[in-house]
PDB file of C-alpha atoms in Angstrom:
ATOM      1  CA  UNK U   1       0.000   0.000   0.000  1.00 43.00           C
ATOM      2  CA  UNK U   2       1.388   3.789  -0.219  1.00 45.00           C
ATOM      3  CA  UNK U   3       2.415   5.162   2.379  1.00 53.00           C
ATOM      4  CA  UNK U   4       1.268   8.696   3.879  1.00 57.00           C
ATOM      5  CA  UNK U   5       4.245  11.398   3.840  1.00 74.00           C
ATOM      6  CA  UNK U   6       2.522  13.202   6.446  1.00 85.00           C
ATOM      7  CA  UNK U   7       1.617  10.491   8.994  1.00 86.00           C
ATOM      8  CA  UNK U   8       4.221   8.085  11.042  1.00 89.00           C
ATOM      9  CA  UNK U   9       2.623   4.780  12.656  1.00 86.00           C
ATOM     10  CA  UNK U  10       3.403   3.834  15.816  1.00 87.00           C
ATOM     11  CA  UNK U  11       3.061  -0.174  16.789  1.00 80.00           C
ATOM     12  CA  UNK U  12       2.746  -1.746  20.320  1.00 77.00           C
ATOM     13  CA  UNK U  13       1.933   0.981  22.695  1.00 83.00           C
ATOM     14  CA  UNK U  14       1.608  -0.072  26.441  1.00 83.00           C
ATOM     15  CA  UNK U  15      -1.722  -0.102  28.007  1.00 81.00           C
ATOM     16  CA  UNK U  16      -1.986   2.993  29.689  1.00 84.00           C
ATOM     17  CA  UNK U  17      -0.385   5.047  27.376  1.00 86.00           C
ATOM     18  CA  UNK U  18      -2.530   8.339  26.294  1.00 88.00           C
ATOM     19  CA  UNK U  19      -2.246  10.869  23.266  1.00 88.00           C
ATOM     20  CA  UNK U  20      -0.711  12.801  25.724  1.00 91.00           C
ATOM     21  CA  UNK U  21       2.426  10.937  26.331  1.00 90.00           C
ATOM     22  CA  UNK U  22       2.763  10.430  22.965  1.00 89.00           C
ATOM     23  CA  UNK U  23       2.515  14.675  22.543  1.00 91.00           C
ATOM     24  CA  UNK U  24       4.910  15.283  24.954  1.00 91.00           C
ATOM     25  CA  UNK U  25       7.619  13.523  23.077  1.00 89.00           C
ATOM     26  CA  UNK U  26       6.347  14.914  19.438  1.00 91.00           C
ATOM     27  CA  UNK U  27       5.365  19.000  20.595  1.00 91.00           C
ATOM     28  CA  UNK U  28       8.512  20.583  19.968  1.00 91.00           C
ATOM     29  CA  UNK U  29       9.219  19.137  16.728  1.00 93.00           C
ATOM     30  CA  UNK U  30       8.970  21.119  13.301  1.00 93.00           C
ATOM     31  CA  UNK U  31       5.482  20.574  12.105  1.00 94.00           C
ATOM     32  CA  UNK U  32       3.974  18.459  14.348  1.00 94.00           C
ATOM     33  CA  UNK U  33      -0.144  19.016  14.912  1.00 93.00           C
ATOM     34  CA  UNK U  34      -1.095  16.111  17.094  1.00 91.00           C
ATOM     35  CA  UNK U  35      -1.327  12.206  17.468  1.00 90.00           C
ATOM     36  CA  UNK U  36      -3.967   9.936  18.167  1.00 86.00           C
ATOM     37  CA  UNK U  37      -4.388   6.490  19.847  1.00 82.00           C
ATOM     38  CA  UNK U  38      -6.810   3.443  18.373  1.00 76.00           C
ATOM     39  CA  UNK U  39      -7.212   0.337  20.067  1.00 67.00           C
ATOM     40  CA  UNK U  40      -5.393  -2.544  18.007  1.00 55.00           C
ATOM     41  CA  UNK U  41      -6.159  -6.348  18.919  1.00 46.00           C
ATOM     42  CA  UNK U  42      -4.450  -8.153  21.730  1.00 43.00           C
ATOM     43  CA  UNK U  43      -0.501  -6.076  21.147  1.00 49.00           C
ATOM     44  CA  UNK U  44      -2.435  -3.402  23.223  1.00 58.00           C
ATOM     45  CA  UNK U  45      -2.837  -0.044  21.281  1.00 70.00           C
ATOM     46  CA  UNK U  46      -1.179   1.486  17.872  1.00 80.00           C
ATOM     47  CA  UNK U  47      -1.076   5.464  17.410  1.00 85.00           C
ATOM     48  CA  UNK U  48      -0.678   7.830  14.507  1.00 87.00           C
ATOM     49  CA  UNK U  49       1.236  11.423  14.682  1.00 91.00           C
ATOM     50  CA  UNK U  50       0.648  14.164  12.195  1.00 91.00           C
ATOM     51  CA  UNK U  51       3.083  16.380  10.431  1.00 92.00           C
ATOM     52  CA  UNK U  52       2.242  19.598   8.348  1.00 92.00           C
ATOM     53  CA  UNK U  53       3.758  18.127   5.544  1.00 90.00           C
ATOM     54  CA  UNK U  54       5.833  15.082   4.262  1.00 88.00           C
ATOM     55  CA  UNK U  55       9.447  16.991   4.756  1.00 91.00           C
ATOM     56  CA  UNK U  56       8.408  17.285   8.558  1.00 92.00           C
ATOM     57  CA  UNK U  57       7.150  13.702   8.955  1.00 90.00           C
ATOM     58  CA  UNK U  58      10.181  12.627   7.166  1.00 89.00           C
ATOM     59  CA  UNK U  59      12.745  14.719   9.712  1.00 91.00           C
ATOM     60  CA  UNK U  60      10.257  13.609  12.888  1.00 92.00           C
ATOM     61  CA  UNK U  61      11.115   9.330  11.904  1.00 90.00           C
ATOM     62  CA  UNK U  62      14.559   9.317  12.979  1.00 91.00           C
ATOM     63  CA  UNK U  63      13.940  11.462  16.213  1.00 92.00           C
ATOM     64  CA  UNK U  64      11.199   9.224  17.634  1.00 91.00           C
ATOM     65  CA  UNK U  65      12.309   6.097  16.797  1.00 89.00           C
ATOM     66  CA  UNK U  66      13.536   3.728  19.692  1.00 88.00           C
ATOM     67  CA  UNK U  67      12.862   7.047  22.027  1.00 89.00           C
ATOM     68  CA  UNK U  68      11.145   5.687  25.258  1.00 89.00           C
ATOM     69  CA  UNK U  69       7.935   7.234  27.240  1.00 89.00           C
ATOM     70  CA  UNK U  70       8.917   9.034  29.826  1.00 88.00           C
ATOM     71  CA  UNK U  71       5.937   7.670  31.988  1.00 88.00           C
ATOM     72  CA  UNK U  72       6.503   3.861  30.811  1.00 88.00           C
ATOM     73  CA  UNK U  73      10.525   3.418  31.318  1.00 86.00           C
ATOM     74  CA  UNK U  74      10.547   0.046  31.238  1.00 87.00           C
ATOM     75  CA  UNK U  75       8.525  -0.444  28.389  1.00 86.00           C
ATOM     76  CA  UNK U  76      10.698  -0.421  24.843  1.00 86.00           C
ATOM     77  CA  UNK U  77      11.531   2.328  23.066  1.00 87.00           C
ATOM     78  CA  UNK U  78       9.015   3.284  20.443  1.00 87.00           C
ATOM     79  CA  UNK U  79       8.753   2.033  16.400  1.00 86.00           C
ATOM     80  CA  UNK U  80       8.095   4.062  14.239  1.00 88.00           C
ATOM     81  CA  UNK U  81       7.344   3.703  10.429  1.00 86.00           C
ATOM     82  CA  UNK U  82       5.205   5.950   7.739  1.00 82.00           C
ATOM     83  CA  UNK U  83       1.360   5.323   8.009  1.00 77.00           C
ATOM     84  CA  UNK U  84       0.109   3.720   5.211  1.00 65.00           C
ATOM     85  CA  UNK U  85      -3.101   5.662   3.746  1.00 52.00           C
ATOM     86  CA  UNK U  86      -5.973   2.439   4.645  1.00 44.00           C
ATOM     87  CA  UNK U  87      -4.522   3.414   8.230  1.00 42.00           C
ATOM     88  CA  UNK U  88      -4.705   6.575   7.713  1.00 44.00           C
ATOM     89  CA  UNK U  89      -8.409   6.358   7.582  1.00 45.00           C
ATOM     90  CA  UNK U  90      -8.236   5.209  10.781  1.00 48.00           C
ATOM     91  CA  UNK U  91      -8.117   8.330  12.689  1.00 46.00           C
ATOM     92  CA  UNK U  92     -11.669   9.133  12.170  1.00 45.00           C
ATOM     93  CA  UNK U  93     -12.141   5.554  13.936  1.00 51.00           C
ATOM     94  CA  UNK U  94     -13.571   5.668  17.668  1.00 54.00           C
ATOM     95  CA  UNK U  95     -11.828   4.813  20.667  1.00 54.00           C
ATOM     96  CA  UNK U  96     -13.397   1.619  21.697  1.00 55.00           C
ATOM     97  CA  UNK U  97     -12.198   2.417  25.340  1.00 51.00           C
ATOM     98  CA  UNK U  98     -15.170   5.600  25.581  1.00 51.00           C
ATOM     99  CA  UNK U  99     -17.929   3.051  23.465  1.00 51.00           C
ATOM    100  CA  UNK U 100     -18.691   1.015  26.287  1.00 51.00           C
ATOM    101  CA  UNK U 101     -22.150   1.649  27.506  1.00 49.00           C
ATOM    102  CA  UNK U 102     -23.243   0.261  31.014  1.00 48.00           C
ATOM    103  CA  UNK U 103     -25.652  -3.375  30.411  1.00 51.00           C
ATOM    104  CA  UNK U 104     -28.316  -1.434  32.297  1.00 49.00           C
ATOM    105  CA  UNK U 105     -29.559   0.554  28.843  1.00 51.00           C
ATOM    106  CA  UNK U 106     -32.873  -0.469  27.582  1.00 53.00           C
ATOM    107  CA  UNK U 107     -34.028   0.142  23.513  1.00 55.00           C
ATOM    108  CA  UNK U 108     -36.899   2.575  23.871  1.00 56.00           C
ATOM    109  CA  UNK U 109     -40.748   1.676  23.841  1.00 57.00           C
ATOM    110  CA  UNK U 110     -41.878   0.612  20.413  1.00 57.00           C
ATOM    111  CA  UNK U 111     -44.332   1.803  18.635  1.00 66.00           C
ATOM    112  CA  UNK U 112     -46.236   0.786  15.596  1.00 69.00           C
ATOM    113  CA  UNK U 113     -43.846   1.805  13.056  1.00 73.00           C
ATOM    114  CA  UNK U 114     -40.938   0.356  14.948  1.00 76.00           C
ATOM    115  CA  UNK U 115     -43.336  -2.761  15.215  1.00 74.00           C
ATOM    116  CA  UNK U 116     -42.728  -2.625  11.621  1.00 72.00           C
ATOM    117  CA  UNK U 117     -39.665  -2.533  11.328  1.00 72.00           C
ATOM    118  CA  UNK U 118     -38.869  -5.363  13.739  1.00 74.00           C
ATOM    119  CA  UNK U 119     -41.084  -7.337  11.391  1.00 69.00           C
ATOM    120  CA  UNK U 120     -39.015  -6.160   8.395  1.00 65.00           C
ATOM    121  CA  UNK U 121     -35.468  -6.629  10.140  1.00 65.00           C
ATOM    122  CA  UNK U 122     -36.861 -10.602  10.869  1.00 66.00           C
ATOM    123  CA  UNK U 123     -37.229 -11.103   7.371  1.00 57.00           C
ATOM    124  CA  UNK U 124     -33.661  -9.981   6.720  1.00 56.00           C
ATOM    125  CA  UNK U 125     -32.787 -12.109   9.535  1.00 57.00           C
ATOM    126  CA  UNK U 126     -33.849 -15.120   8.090  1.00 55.00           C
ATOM    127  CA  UNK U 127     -32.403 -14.266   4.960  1.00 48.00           C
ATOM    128  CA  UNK U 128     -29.111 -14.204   6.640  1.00 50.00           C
ATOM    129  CA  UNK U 129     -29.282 -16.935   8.350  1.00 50.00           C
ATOM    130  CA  UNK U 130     -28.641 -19.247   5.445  1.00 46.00           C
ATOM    131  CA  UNK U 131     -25.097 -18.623   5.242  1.00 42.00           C
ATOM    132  CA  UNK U 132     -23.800 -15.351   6.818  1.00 55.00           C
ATOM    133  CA  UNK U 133     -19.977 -15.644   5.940  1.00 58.00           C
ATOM    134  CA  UNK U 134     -18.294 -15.180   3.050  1.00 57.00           C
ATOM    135  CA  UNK U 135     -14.281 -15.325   2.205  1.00 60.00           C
ATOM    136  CA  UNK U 136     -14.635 -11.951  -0.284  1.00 80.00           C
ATOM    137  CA  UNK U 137     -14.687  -8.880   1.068  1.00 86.00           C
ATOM    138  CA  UNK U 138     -17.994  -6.936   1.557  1.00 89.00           C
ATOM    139  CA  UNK U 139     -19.839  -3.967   3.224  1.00 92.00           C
ATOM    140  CA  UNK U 140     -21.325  -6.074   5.556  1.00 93.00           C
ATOM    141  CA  UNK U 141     -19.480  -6.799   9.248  1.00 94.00           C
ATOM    142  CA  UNK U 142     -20.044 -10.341  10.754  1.00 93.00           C
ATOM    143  CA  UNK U 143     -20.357 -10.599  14.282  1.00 93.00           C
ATOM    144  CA  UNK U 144     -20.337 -13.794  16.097  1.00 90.00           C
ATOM    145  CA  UNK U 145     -20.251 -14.088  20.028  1.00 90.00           C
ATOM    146  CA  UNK U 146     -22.270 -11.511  20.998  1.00 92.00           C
ATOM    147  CA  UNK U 147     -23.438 -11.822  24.808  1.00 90.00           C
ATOM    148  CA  UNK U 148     -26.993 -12.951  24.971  1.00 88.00           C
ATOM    149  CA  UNK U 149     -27.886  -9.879  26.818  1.00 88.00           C
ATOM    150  CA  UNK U 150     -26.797  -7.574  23.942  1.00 89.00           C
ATOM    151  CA  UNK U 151     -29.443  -5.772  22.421  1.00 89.00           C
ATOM    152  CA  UNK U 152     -28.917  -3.904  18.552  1.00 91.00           C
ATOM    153  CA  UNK U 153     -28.900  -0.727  20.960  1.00 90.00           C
ATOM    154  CA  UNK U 154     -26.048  -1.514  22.375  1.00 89.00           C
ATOM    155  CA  UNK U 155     -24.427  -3.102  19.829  1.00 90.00           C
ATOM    156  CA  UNK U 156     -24.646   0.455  17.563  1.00 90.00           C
ATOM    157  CA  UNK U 157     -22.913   2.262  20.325  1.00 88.00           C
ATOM    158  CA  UNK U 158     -19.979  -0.008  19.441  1.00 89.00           C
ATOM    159  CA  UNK U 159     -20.076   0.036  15.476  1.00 91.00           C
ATOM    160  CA  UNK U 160     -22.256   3.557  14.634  1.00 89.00           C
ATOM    161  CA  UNK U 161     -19.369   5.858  15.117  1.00 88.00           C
ATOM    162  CA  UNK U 162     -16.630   4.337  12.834  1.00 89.00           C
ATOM    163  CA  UNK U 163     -17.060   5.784   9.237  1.00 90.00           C
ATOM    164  CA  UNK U 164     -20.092   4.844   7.046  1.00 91.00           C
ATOM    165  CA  UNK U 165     -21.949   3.151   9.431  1.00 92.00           C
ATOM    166  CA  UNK U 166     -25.621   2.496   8.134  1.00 93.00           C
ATOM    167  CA  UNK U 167     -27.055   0.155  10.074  1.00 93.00           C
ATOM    168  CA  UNK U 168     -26.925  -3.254  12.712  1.00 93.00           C
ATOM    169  CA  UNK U 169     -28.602  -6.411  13.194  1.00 90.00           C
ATOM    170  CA  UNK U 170     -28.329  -8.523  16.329  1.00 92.00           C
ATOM    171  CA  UNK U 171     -29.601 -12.205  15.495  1.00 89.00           C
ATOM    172  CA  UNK U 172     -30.576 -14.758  18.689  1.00 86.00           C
ATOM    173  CA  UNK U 173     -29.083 -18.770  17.838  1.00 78.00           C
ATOM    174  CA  UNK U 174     -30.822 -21.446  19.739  1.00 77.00           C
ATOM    175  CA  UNK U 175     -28.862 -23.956  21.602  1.00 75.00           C
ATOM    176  CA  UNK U 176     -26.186 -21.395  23.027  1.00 78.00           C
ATOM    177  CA  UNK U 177     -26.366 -18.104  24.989  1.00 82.00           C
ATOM    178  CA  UNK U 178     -24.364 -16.232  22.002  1.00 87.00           C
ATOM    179  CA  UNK U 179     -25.947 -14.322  19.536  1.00 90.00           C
ATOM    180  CA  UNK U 180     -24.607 -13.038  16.210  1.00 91.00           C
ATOM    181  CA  UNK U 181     -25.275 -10.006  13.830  1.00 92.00           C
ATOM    182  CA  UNK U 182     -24.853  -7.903  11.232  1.00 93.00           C
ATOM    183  CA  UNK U 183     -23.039  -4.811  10.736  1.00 94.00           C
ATOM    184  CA  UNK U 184     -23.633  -2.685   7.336  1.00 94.00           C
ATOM    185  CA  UNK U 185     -20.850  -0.064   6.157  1.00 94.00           C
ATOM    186  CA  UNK U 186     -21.075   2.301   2.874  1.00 92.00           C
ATOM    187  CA  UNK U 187     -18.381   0.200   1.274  1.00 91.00           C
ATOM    188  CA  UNK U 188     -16.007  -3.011   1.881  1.00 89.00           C
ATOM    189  CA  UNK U 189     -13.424  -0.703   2.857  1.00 90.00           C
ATOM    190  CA  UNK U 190     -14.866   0.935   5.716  1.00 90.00           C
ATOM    191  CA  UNK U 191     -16.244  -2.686   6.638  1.00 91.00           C
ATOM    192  CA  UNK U 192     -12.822  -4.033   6.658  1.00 90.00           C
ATOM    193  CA  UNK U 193     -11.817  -1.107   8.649  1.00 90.00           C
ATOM    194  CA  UNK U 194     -13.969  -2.496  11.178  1.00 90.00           C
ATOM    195  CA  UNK U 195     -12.766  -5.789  11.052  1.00 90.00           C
ATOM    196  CA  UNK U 196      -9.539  -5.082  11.740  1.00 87.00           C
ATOM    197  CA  UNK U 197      -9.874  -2.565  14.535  1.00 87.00           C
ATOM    198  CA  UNK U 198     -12.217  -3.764  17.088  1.00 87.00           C
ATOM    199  CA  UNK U 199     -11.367  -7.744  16.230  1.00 88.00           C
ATOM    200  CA  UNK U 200     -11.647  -9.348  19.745  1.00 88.00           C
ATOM    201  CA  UNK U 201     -13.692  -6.136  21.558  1.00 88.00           C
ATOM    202  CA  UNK U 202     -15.163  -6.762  24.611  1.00 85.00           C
ATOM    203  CA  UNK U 203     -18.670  -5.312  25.555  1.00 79.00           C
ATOM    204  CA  UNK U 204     -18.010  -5.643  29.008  1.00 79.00           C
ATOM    205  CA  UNK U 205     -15.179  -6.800  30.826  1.00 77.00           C
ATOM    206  CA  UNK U 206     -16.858  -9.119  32.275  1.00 78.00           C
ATOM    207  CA  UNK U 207     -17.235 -11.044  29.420  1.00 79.00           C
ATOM    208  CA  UNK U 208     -15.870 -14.501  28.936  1.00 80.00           C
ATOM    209  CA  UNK U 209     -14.753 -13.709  24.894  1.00 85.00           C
ATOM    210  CA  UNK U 210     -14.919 -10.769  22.546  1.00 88.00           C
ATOM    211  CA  UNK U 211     -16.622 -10.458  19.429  1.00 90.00           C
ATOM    212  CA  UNK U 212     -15.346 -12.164  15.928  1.00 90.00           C
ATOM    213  CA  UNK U 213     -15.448 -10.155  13.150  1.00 91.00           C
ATOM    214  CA  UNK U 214     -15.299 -10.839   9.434  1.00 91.00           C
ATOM    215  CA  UNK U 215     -17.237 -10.521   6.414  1.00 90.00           C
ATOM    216  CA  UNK U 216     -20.424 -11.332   5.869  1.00 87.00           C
ATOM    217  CA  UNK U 217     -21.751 -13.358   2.512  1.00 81.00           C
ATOM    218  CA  UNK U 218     -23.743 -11.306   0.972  1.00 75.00           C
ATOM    219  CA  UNK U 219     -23.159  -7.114   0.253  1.00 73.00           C
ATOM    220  CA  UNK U 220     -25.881  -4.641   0.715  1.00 73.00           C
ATOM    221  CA  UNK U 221     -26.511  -1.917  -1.747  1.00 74.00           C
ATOM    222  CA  UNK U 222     -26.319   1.813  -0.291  1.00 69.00           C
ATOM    223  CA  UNK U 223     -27.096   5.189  -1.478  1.00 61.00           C
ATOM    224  CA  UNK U 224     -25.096   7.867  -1.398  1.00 57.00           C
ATOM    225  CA  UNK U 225     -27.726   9.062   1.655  1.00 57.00           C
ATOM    226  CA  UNK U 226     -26.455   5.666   3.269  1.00 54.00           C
ATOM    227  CA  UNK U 227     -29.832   4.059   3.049  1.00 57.00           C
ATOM    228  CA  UNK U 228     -30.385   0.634   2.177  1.00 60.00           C
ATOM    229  CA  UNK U 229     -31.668  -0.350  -0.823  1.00 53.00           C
TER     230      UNK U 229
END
């Protein structure tokens, strides 16, 4: 992939570790504007500091490489490498950490319309069930081991604010206390976006496994409004 001239990638981070830290080291270097922290998979969490432009990114490499946190001294030094522009889209991802949302919420009273639309989201349930994963990529998230307890209200708090969110499914399977679901994105990109940055999320901490992500079957056609068609 091509890599960003204006965006360096940093791996591993140590739990703990806040866009702050990471600021402290990066402020007083030509160019800088700020960095931000995503949640990876199980290495903990992966950052990305911005440059005005590619000649400042390119001088800021050398300087932050192997250079240790201040608050995390025995933690290695840092590495560094350019941010490659499907990461870069990252950014606009959420921070799973602030997502959470205590069990306690309840989906609001329904009313005849949303009566409806239960009724319509069965259909598309049972249409899914039939064989919800595929091995090509498409704009529609997989989600297996959801807690039985989850409703699609909570779920959304999880998957709404990454980019091109449209709309989630939560599906109950007999015979087990998981449930599974359906995410849909604008396009396969943002869906694999997704995939690869809240693979193994926990709802609650308390849970015994976090969610499995990956694509679903079948795509779902969007308009440019990001309704489904």
């Amino acid at each position: 992939m091509v890599s960003d001239p204006r965006a360096l990638y940093v791996a591993h981070l140590p739990d703990g570790c806040t866009k702050e830290h990471l600021e402290e080291l990066a402020k007083d270097l030509r160019g800088f504007k700020e960095a931000r922290l995503v949640p990876g998979r199980a290495e903990g969490f992966y950052a990305f500091v911005d440059f005005a432009d590619a000649e400042c990114c390119r001088a800021a490499l050398p300087l932050l490489e192997d250079k240790k946190l201040p608050a995390f001294p025995s933690f290695p030094g840092l590495k560094i490498s350019y941010a490659r522009t499907s990461k870069r889209i990252r950014e606009e991802s959420p921070d799973l950490r602030t997502a959470q949302r205590p069990r306690s919420d309840k989906p609001p009273p329904r009313r005849g319309r949303e009566r409806e639309r239960e009724r319509e989201r069965e259909r598309e349930r049972e249409r899914e069930r039939e064989a919800p994963v595929g091995s090509q990529p498409s704009n529609v998230v997989y989600v297996d081991y959801i807690p039985g307890d989850c409703t699609e209200r909570e779920l959304s708090h999880i998957f709404r604010p990454f980019p091109g969110y449209v709309s989630c499914r939560v599906v109950p399977r007999q015979g087990t206390r998981w449930l599974y679901g359906f995410v849909v994105y604008t396009n396969d990109e943002q869906a694999g976006l997704v995939i690869d940055t809240a693979q193994g999320y926990r709802l609650s901490p308390e849970d015994q496994r976090g969610l499995e992500l990956m694509y679903a079957k079948t795509s779902v056609r969007v308009s440019r409004r990001g309704n489904k068609r």
